[in-house]
Short mmCIF file of N, CA, C and O in Angstrom, two decimals:
data_model
loop_
_atom_site.label_atom_id
_atom_site.label_comp_id
_atom_site.label_asym_id
_atom_site.label_seq_id
_atom_site.Cartn_x
_atom_site.Cartn_y
_atom_site.Cartn_z
N MET A 818 0.85 -1.20 0.04
CA MET A 818 0.00 -0.02 -0.03
C MET A 818 0.90 1.26 -0.01
O MET A 818 1.75 1.34 0.78
N SER A 819 0.60 2.13 -0.87
CA SER A 819 1.41 3.34 -1.06
C SER A 819 0.82 4.41 0.03
O SER A 819 -0.37 4.51 0.32
N ASN A 820 1.83 5.15 0.62
CA ASN A 820 1.39 6.20 1.52
C ASN A 820 1.44 7.46 0.86
O ASN A 820 1.21 8.52 1.60
N ILE A 821 1.51 7.60 -0.43
CA ILE A 821 1.41 8.87 -1.13
C ILE A 821 -0.03 9.31 -1.25
O ILE A 821 -0.93 8.44 -1.77
N LYS A 822 -0.28 10.53 -0.91
CA LYS A 822 -1.66 11.02 -1.05
C LYS A 822 -1.77 11.60 -2.46
O LYS A 822 -1.10 12.26 -2.97
N GLU A 823 -2.90 11.19 -3.05
CA GLU A 823 -3.26 11.68 -4.43
C GLU A 823 -4.64 12.35 -4.20
O GLU A 823 -5.64 11.82 -3.72
N ILE A 824 -4.77 13.58 -4.69
CA ILE A 824 -5.97 14.38 -4.62
C ILE A 824 -6.81 14.01 -5.81
O ILE A 824 -6.32 13.96 -6.95
N VAL A 825 -8.09 13.77 -5.57
CA VAL A 825 -9.06 13.54 -6.63
C VAL A 825 -10.05 14.82 -6.75
O VAL A 825 -10.47 15.29 -5.75
N GLN A 826 -10.11 15.27 -7.93
CA GLN A 826 -10.82 16.48 -8.28
C GLN A 826 -11.68 16.25 -9.50
O GLN A 826 -11.29 15.61 -10.42
N THR A 827 -12.95 16.73 -9.49
CA THR A 827 -13.83 16.65 -10.61
C THR A 827 -14.75 17.83 -10.66
O THR A 827 -15.13 18.41 -9.57
N THR A 828 -15.16 18.27 -11.87
CA THR A 828 -16.15 19.28 -12.05
C THR A 828 -17.55 18.78 -11.87
O THR A 828 -18.49 19.52 -11.79
N GLY A 829 -17.69 17.40 -11.70
CA GLY A 829 -18.91 16.81 -11.55
C GLY A 829 -19.49 16.91 -10.22
O GLY A 829 -20.62 16.41 -9.97
N ALA A 830 -18.80 17.52 -9.29
CA ALA A 830 -19.19 17.74 -7.90
C ALA A 830 -18.81 19.14 -7.51
O ALA A 830 -17.97 19.69 -8.13
N PRO A 831 -19.54 19.75 -6.56
CA PRO A 831 -19.13 21.09 -6.15
C PRO A 831 -17.69 21.25 -5.74
O PRO A 831 -17.18 20.23 -5.14
N GLN A 832 -17.07 22.31 -6.11
CA GLN A 832 -15.69 22.58 -5.67
C GLN A 832 -15.71 22.89 -4.27
O GLN A 832 -16.70 23.29 -3.60
N ALA A 833 -14.54 22.57 -3.66
CA ALA A 833 -14.36 22.76 -2.10
C ALA A 833 -14.60 24.17 -1.80
O ALA A 833 -14.16 25.09 -2.58
N ILE A 834 -15.22 24.46 -0.71
CA ILE A 834 -15.55 25.85 -0.22
C ILE A 834 -14.62 26.25 0.85
O ILE A 834 -14.88 27.22 1.57
N GLY A 835 -13.53 25.53 1.09
CA GLY A 835 -12.55 25.83 2.12
C GLY A 835 -11.25 25.07 1.81
O GLY A 835 -11.07 24.53 0.80
N PRO A 836 -10.31 25.07 2.82
CA PRO A 836 -9.06 24.40 2.66
C PRO A 836 -9.07 22.96 2.79
O PRO A 836 -8.58 22.33 3.69
N TYR A 837 -9.81 22.29 1.77
CA TYR A 837 -9.88 20.86 1.81
C TYR A 837 -10.08 20.39 0.30
O TYR A 837 -10.31 21.11 -0.52
N SER A 838 -9.84 19.11 0.16
CA SER A 838 -10.02 18.45 -1.14
C SER A 838 -11.39 17.72 -1.28
O SER A 838 -11.88 17.26 -0.27
N GLN A 839 -11.87 17.56 -2.55
CA GLN A 839 -13.01 16.79 -2.74
C GLN A 839 -12.80 15.33 -2.18
O GLN A 839 -13.70 14.77 -1.58
N ALA A 840 -11.65 14.78 -2.54
CA ALA A 840 -11.30 13.48 -2.07
C ALA A 840 -9.86 13.26 -1.98
O ALA A 840 -9.11 13.96 -2.75
N VAL A 841 -9.43 12.29 -1.24
CA VAL A 841 -7.94 12.00 -1.10
C VAL A 841 -7.91 10.52 -1.25
O VAL A 841 -8.56 9.71 -0.58
N LYS A 842 -6.96 9.95 -2.12
CA LYS A 842 -6.76 8.64 -2.33
C LYS A 842 -5.35 8.33 -1.70
O LYS A 842 -4.34 8.89 -1.96
N VAL A 843 -5.40 7.21 -0.91
CA VAL A 843 -4.21 6.77 -0.27
C VAL A 843 -4.21 5.21 -0.57
O VAL A 843 -5.01 4.53 -0.02
N GLY A 844 -3.26 4.79 -1.33
CA GLY A 844 -3.21 3.33 -1.72
C GLY A 844 -4.50 3.03 -2.47
O GLY A 844 -4.86 3.69 -3.40
N HIS A 845 -5.16 2.02 -2.05
CA HIS A 845 -6.45 1.71 -2.72
C HIS A 845 -7.78 2.21 -1.99
O HIS A 845 -8.85 1.86 -2.36
N LEU A 846 -7.48 3.06 -1.00
CA LEU A 846 -8.55 3.68 -0.32
C LEU A 846 -8.83 5.16 -0.74
O LEU A 846 -7.92 5.96 -0.95
N LEU A 847 -10.10 5.52 -0.90
CA LEU A 847 -10.50 6.73 -1.23
C LEU A 847 -11.43 7.41 -0.21
O LEU A 847 -12.36 6.68 0.28
N PHE A 848 -11.07 8.59 0.30
CA PHE A 848 -11.83 9.25 1.32
C PHE A 848 -12.42 10.50 0.79
O PHE A 848 -11.68 11.37 0.33
N THR A 849 -13.74 10.63 0.67
CA THR A 849 -14.31 11.81 0.23
C THR A 849 -14.64 12.75 1.35
O THR A 849 -14.90 12.40 2.41
N SER A 850 -14.62 14.01 0.96
CA SER A 850 -15.07 15.03 1.88
C SER A 850 -16.67 14.88 1.88
O SER A 850 -17.23 14.44 0.91
N GLY A 851 -17.24 15.48 2.89
CA GLY A 851 -18.75 15.44 2.93
C GLY A 851 -19.26 16.25 1.68
O GLY A 851 -18.77 17.29 1.34
N GLN A 852 -20.29 15.71 1.08
CA GLN A 852 -20.89 16.18 -0.17
C GLN A 852 -22.29 16.77 0.30
O GLN A 852 -23.13 15.95 0.52
N LEU A 853 -22.53 17.99 0.02
CA LEU A 853 -23.85 18.58 0.24
C LEU A 853 -24.63 18.34 -1.00
O LEU A 853 -24.17 17.97 -2.05
N GLY A 854 -25.91 18.62 -0.83
CA GLY A 854 -26.78 18.35 -2.01
C GLY A 854 -26.86 19.67 -2.95
O GLY A 854 -27.89 20.11 -3.34
N MET A 855 -25.66 20.14 -3.27
CA MET A 855 -25.53 21.40 -4.20
C MET A 855 -25.24 20.97 -5.49
O MET A 855 -24.51 20.09 -5.74
N ASP A 856 -25.96 21.60 -6.47
CA ASP A 856 -25.79 21.39 -7.88
C ASP A 856 -24.36 21.99 -8.22
O ASP A 856 -24.17 23.14 -8.07
N PRO A 857 -23.47 21.09 -8.80
CA PRO A 857 -22.11 21.65 -9.13
C PRO A 857 -22.15 22.67 -10.24
O PRO A 857 -21.21 23.46 -10.28
N GLU A 858 -23.09 22.77 -11.09
CA GLU A 858 -23.09 23.72 -12.20
C GLU A 858 -23.65 25.02 -11.70
O GLU A 858 -23.07 26.04 -12.14
N THR A 859 -24.69 25.10 -10.85
CA THR A 859 -25.26 26.30 -10.49
C THR A 859 -24.95 26.84 -9.10
O THR A 859 -25.04 28.01 -8.88
N GLY A 860 -24.46 25.91 -8.32
CA GLY A 860 -24.11 26.24 -6.94
C GLY A 860 -25.31 26.42 -6.08
O GLY A 860 -25.20 26.86 -4.89
N LEU A 861 -26.47 26.03 -6.52
CA LEU A 861 -27.69 26.21 -5.75
C LEU A 861 -28.19 24.85 -5.14
O LEU A 861 -27.77 23.76 -5.64
N PHE A 862 -28.98 24.89 -4.15
CA PHE A 862 -29.48 23.84 -3.37
C PHE A 862 -30.94 23.57 -3.86
O PHE A 862 -31.75 24.54 -3.93
N PRO A 863 -31.31 22.34 -4.13
CA PRO A 863 -32.75 22.04 -4.35
C PRO A 863 -33.43 22.31 -2.96
O PRO A 863 -32.85 22.43 -1.97
N VAL A 864 -34.80 22.48 -3.06
CA VAL A 864 -35.52 22.90 -1.79
C VAL A 864 -35.70 21.73 -0.84
O VAL A 864 -35.54 21.91 0.33
N THR A 865 -36.04 20.56 -1.30
CA THR A 865 -36.38 19.46 -0.44
C THR A 865 -35.29 18.53 -0.05
O THR A 865 -34.27 18.44 -0.73
N VAL A 866 -35.42 17.89 1.03
CA VAL A 866 -34.43 16.95 1.55
C VAL A 866 -34.30 15.76 0.55
O VAL A 866 -33.19 15.25 0.45
N GLU A 867 -35.31 15.41 -0.07
CA GLU A 867 -35.22 14.31 -1.10
C GLU A 867 -34.33 14.70 -2.23
O GLU A 867 -33.44 13.94 -2.58
N GLU A 868 -34.51 15.89 -2.79
CA GLU A 868 -33.73 16.39 -3.92
C GLU A 868 -32.30 16.59 -3.48
O GLU A 868 -31.38 16.27 -4.14
N GLN A 869 -32.06 17.16 -2.22
CA GLN A 869 -30.73 17.30 -1.76
C GLN A 869 -30.01 16.07 -1.54
O GLN A 869 -28.84 15.92 -1.80
N THR A 870 -30.75 15.06 -1.05
CA THR A 870 -30.07 13.63 -0.85
C THR A 870 -29.67 13.13 -2.14
O THR A 870 -28.46 12.61 -2.39
N LYS A 871 -30.58 13.20 -3.21
CA LYS A 871 -30.14 12.71 -4.54
C LYS A 871 -28.93 13.47 -5.11
O LYS A 871 -28.00 12.79 -5.61
N GLN A 872 -28.89 14.69 -4.95
CA GLN A 872 -27.75 15.44 -5.44
C GLN A 872 -26.51 15.15 -4.68
O GLN A 872 -25.47 15.04 -5.21
N SER A 873 -26.66 15.01 -3.35
CA SER A 873 -25.46 14.61 -2.56
C SER A 873 -24.89 13.46 -3.04
O SER A 873 -23.67 13.19 -3.18
N LEU A 874 -25.76 12.31 -3.26
CA LEU A 874 -25.26 11.07 -3.67
C LEU A 874 -24.71 11.10 -5.11
O LEU A 874 -23.74 10.47 -5.34
N ASN A 875 -25.33 11.97 -6.00
CA ASN A 875 -24.78 12.15 -7.30
C ASN A 875 -23.40 12.67 -7.25
O ASN A 875 -22.55 12.44 -8.12
N ASN A 876 -23.20 13.71 -6.29
CA ASN A 876 -21.91 14.33 -6.18
C ASN A 876 -20.85 13.27 -5.71
O ASN A 876 -19.74 13.27 -6.23
N VAL A 877 -21.18 12.43 -4.75
CA VAL A 877 -20.37 11.37 -4.28
C VAL A 877 -20.01 10.49 -5.37
O VAL A 877 -18.85 10.18 -5.60
N LYS A 878 -21.01 10.02 -6.17
CA LYS A 878 -20.77 9.14 -7.39
C LYS A 878 -19.77 9.82 -8.35
O LYS A 878 -18.88 9.17 -8.89
N ALA A 879 -19.97 11.15 -8.67
CA ALA A 879 -19.08 11.76 -9.55
C ALA A 879 -17.55 11.67 -9.05
O ALA A 879 -16.69 11.51 -9.91
N ILE A 880 -17.35 11.86 -7.88
CA ILE A 880 -16.06 11.90 -7.27
C ILE A 880 -15.48 10.46 -7.40
O ILE A 880 -14.26 10.29 -7.74
N ILE A 881 -16.23 9.52 -6.96
CA ILE A 881 -15.76 8.10 -7.03
C ILE A 881 -15.39 7.70 -8.43
O ILE A 881 -14.42 7.09 -8.77
N GLU A 882 -16.30 8.07 -9.42
CA GLU A 882 -15.99 7.82 -10.85
C GLU A 882 -14.76 8.47 -11.30
O GLU A 882 -13.98 8.03 -12.10
N ALA A 883 -14.48 9.72 -10.84
CA ALA A 883 -13.24 10.52 -11.18
C ALA A 883 -12.11 9.75 -10.68
O ALA A 883 -10.91 9.85 -11.32
N ALA A 884 -12.12 8.96 -9.66
CA ALA A 884 -11.07 8.22 -9.06
C ALA A 884 -10.95 6.86 -9.71
O ALA A 884 -10.10 6.01 -9.47
N GLY A 885 -11.90 6.49 -10.68
CA GLY A 885 -11.88 5.27 -11.38
C GLY A 885 -12.67 4.12 -10.68
O GLY A 885 -12.54 2.94 -10.96
N GLY A 886 -13.51 4.51 -9.80
CA GLY A 886 -14.31 3.49 -9.01
C GLY A 886 -15.82 3.65 -9.25
O GLY A 886 -16.24 4.39 -10.23
N ASN A 887 -16.61 2.88 -8.41
CA ASN A 887 -18.06 2.94 -8.62
C ASN A 887 -18.66 2.89 -7.23
O ASN A 887 -18.02 2.53 -6.19
N MET A 888 -19.97 3.14 -7.18
CA MET A 888 -20.69 3.10 -5.85
C MET A 888 -20.66 1.84 -5.10
O MET A 888 -20.67 1.76 -3.88
N ASN A 889 -20.60 0.70 -5.83
CA ASN A 889 -20.49 -0.66 -5.22
C ASN A 889 -19.19 -0.90 -4.39
O ASN A 889 -19.13 -1.77 -3.69
N GLN A 890 -18.22 -0.01 -4.61
CA GLN A 890 -17.00 -0.13 -3.89
C GLN A 890 -16.88 0.72 -2.53
O GLN A 890 -15.93 0.62 -1.84
N ILE A 891 -18.03 1.34 -2.19
CA ILE A 891 -18.06 2.05 -0.89
C ILE A 891 -18.15 1.03 0.21
O ILE A 891 -18.92 0.15 0.15
N VAL A 892 -17.28 1.24 1.18
CA VAL A 892 -17.23 0.29 2.32
C VAL A 892 -17.82 0.96 3.55
O VAL A 892 -18.29 0.24 4.48
N LYS A 893 -17.88 2.31 3.63
CA LYS A 893 -18.43 3.07 4.79
C LYS A 893 -18.91 4.33 4.31
O LYS A 893 -18.39 5.10 3.49
N SER A 894 -20.06 4.77 4.84
CA SER A 894 -20.64 6.06 4.60
C SER A 894 -21.18 6.71 5.87
O SER A 894 -21.49 5.94 6.84
N THR A 895 -21.12 7.98 5.84
CA THR A 895 -21.63 8.76 7.02
C THR A 895 -22.63 9.73 6.47
O THR A 895 -22.34 10.48 5.56
N VAL A 896 -23.87 9.77 7.02
CA VAL A 896 -24.91 10.65 6.55
C VAL A 896 -25.21 11.59 7.78
O VAL A 896 -25.46 11.22 8.85
N PHE A 897 -25.00 12.96 7.48
CA PHE A 897 -25.27 13.97 8.43
C PHE A 897 -26.62 14.53 8.12
O PHE A 897 -26.87 15.02 6.91
N LEU A 898 -27.57 14.61 9.00
CA LEU A 898 -28.81 15.20 8.81
C LEU A 898 -29.16 16.35 9.67
O LEU A 898 -28.78 16.46 10.85
N LYS A 899 -29.76 17.32 9.01
CA LYS A 899 -30.23 18.51 9.89
C LYS A 899 -31.34 18.19 10.78
O LYS A 899 -31.44 18.62 11.88
N ASP A 900 -32.20 17.22 10.36
CA ASP A 900 -33.36 16.85 11.16
C ASP A 900 -33.47 15.27 11.05
O ASP A 900 -33.73 14.70 9.96
N MET A 901 -33.29 14.56 12.17
CA MET A 901 -33.49 13.10 12.13
C MET A 901 -34.87 12.61 11.68
O MET A 901 -35.05 11.48 11.32
N ASN A 902 -35.73 13.49 11.74
CA ASN A 902 -37.22 13.19 11.23
C ASN A 902 -37.11 12.87 9.74
O ASN A 902 -38.07 12.30 9.15
N ASP A 903 -36.09 13.33 9.10
CA ASP A 903 -35.91 13.05 7.60
C ASP A 903 -35.26 11.72 7.39
O ASP A 903 -35.07 11.28 6.19
N PHE A 904 -34.87 10.99 8.39
CA PHE A 904 -34.19 9.64 8.23
C PHE A 904 -34.83 8.73 7.25
O PHE A 904 -34.14 8.19 6.37
N GLN A 905 -36.04 8.51 7.39
CA GLN A 905 -36.79 7.46 6.61
C GLN A 905 -36.78 7.82 5.10
O GLN A 905 -36.44 7.07 4.30
N VAL A 906 -37.01 9.09 4.80
CA VAL A 906 -37.06 9.48 3.40
C VAL A 906 -35.64 9.53 2.74
O VAL A 906 -35.42 9.09 1.69
N VAL A 907 -34.68 9.88 3.59
CA VAL A 907 -33.30 9.80 3.13
C VAL A 907 -32.83 8.42 2.96
O VAL A 907 -32.22 8.13 1.99
N ASN A 908 -33.27 7.58 3.75
CA ASN A 908 -32.98 6.12 3.71
C ASN A 908 -33.57 5.42 2.42
O ASN A 908 -32.82 4.69 1.77
N GLU A 909 -34.78 5.87 2.10
CA GLU A 909 -35.41 5.39 0.90
C GLU A 909 -34.62 5.72 -0.36
O GLU A 909 -34.40 4.86 -1.19
N ILE A 910 -34.22 6.99 -0.45
CA ILE A 910 -33.44 7.46 -1.54
C ILE A 910 -32.03 6.82 -1.56
O ILE A 910 -31.54 6.32 -2.53
N TYR A 911 -31.42 6.75 -0.32
CA TYR A 911 -30.09 6.16 -0.32
C TYR A 911 -30.06 4.76 -0.77
O TYR A 911 -29.20 4.34 -1.55
N SER A 912 -31.07 4.01 -0.45
CA SER A 912 -31.14 2.56 -0.81
C SER A 912 -31.19 2.35 -2.29
O SER A 912 -30.79 1.37 -2.77
N GLY A 913 -31.63 3.29 -3.05
CA GLY A 913 -31.76 3.33 -4.52
C GLY A 913 -30.36 3.41 -5.13
O GLY A 913 -30.21 3.18 -6.36
N TYR A 914 -29.33 3.72 -4.44
CA TYR A 914 -27.96 3.98 -4.99
C TYR A 914 -27.04 2.80 -4.70
O TYR A 914 -25.90 2.67 -5.15
N PHE A 915 -27.58 1.83 -3.97
CA PHE A 915 -26.74 0.67 -3.49
C PHE A 915 -27.39 -0.67 -3.78
O PHE A 915 -28.65 -0.80 -3.91
N VAL A 916 -26.57 -1.73 -3.83
CA VAL A 916 -27.00 -3.13 -4.02
C VAL A 916 -26.31 -3.84 -2.84
O VAL A 916 -25.23 -3.38 -2.35
N GLU A 917 -26.84 -4.97 -2.49
CA GLU A 917 -26.16 -5.82 -1.50
C GLU A 917 -24.90 -6.44 -1.98
O GLU A 917 -24.80 -6.69 -3.16
N PRO A 918 -23.90 -6.58 -1.19
CA PRO A 918 -23.82 -6.25 0.24
C PRO A 918 -23.62 -4.68 0.49
O PRO A 918 -22.84 -3.96 -0.20
N TYR A 919 -24.46 -4.12 1.33
CA TYR A 919 -24.41 -2.72 1.62
C TYR A 919 -23.19 -2.30 2.36
O TYR A 919 -22.69 -3.11 3.12
N PRO A 920 -22.75 -1.01 2.16
CA PRO A 920 -21.64 -0.58 2.98
C PRO A 920 -22.14 -0.35 4.44
O PRO A 920 -23.24 -0.20 4.72
N ALA A 921 -21.16 -0.33 5.35
CA ALA A 921 -21.43 0.07 6.68
C ALA A 921 -21.86 1.57 6.67
O ALA A 921 -21.46 2.30 5.70
N ARG A 922 -22.72 1.96 7.68
CA ARG A 922 -23.14 3.47 7.53
C ARG A 922 -23.52 3.92 9.03
O ARG A 922 -23.83 3.15 9.84
N SER A 923 -23.19 5.18 9.13
CA SER A 923 -23.64 5.92 10.34
C SER A 923 -24.53 7.01 9.90
O SER A 923 -24.33 7.62 8.77
N ALA A 924 -25.59 7.33 10.65
CA ALA A 924 -26.38 8.55 10.35
C ALA A 924 -26.64 9.31 11.53
O ALA A 924 -27.00 8.68 12.63
N VAL A 925 -26.34 10.58 11.59
CA VAL A 925 -26.40 11.40 12.80
C VAL A 925 -27.06 12.76 12.41
O VAL A 925 -27.04 13.22 11.35
N GLN A 926 -27.79 13.27 13.46
CA GLN A 926 -28.36 14.58 13.34
C GLN A 926 -27.36 15.55 13.86
O GLN A 926 -26.66 15.33 14.88
N VAL A 927 -27.15 16.69 13.15
CA VAL A 927 -26.20 17.67 13.55
C VAL A 927 -26.94 19.09 13.77
O VAL A 927 -27.90 19.20 13.25
N ALA A 928 -26.23 19.90 14.56
CA ALA A 928 -26.90 21.13 14.78
C ALA A 928 -27.11 22.07 13.51
O ALA A 928 -28.10 22.72 13.35
N ARG A 929 -26.07 21.97 12.69
CA ARG A 929 -26.03 22.80 11.52
C ARG A 929 -25.11 22.32 10.40
O ARG A 929 -24.02 21.78 10.80
N LEU A 930 -25.42 22.30 9.16
CA LEU A 930 -24.53 21.98 8.09
C LEU A 930 -24.04 23.22 7.37
O LEU A 930 -24.76 24.27 7.36
N PRO A 931 -22.96 23.11 6.56
CA PRO A 931 -22.51 24.26 5.77
C PRO A 931 -23.59 24.71 4.82
O PRO A 931 -24.37 23.96 4.31
N LYS A 932 -23.71 26.02 4.72
CA LYS A 932 -24.56 26.69 3.82
C LYS A 932 -26.11 26.29 4.14
O LYS A 932 -26.97 26.28 3.35
N ASP A 933 -26.32 25.89 5.40
CA ASP A 933 -27.68 25.45 5.94
C ASP A 933 -28.31 24.33 5.10
O ASP A 933 -29.49 24.26 4.96
N ALA A 934 -27.42 23.46 4.57
CA ALA A 934 -27.91 22.37 3.89
C ALA A 934 -28.71 21.37 4.74
O ALA A 934 -28.67 21.49 6.00
N LEU A 935 -29.51 20.54 4.12
CA LEU A 935 -30.31 19.53 4.91
C LEU A 935 -29.70 18.24 5.05
O LEU A 935 -30.11 17.43 6.02
N VAL A 936 -28.70 17.87 4.23
CA VAL A 936 -28.05 16.54 4.29
C VAL A 936 -26.58 16.69 3.74
O VAL A 936 -26.38 17.45 2.83
N GLU A 937 -25.76 15.99 4.27
CA GLU A 937 -24.41 15.84 3.82
C GLU A 937 -23.94 14.34 4.00
O GLU A 937 -24.18 13.74 4.93
N ILE A 938 -23.23 13.87 2.89
CA ILE A 938 -22.78 12.48 2.89
C ILE A 938 -21.35 12.38 2.58
O ILE A 938 -20.91 13.07 1.58
N GLU A 939 -20.60 11.62 3.33
CA GLU A 939 -19.19 11.32 3.01
C GLU A 939 -18.98 9.74 2.99
O GLU A 939 -19.74 9.14 3.57
N VAL A 940 -17.99 9.38 2.11
CA VAL A 940 -17.77 7.87 2.09
C VAL A 940 -16.32 7.55 2.12
O VAL A 940 -15.52 8.45 1.91
N ILE A 941 -16.01 6.25 2.41
CA ILE A 941 -14.75 5.58 2.23
C ILE A 941 -14.97 4.54 1.17
O ILE A 941 -15.94 3.75 1.26
N VAL A 942 -14.01 4.49 0.18
CA VAL A 942 -14.14 3.60 -0.96
C VAL A 942 -12.93 2.70 -1.02
O VAL A 942 -11.77 3.22 -0.92
N ASP A 943 -13.18 1.45 -1.18
CA ASP A 943 -12.02 0.53 -1.49
C ASP A 943 -11.91 0.35 -3.00
O ASP A 943 -12.69 -0.50 -3.54
N LEU A 944 -10.98 1.04 -3.61
CA LEU A 944 -10.74 1.07 -5.05
C LEU A 944 -10.08 -0.27 -5.39
O LEU A 944 -9.79 -0.61 -6.35
#
């Protein structure tokens, strides 16, 4: 396993809004930064948690594909929710992006997300 960090960047997901990278690859592992449900072309957020969840997962997918991988290679995800009452609807949308065996996952409610987003998702991928 290589200890060299490789930065993964794509225009298919929103650009970093701070001093961080969209993703970092170390050896065969890819670590994404949290992806908000922001449209990478417009910089705007859809209104609903359903739409933001789809966009967040599409942003994750774009980053993984830029690294040469796919969603089936995700081994761990973390879902940050503004409101845990949205868990069920987010879970339904999330399940549409994965097939068994599913990755490990944590889901937590947070006090606030950047840009007042409703959901943020980060993943670890075994490329």
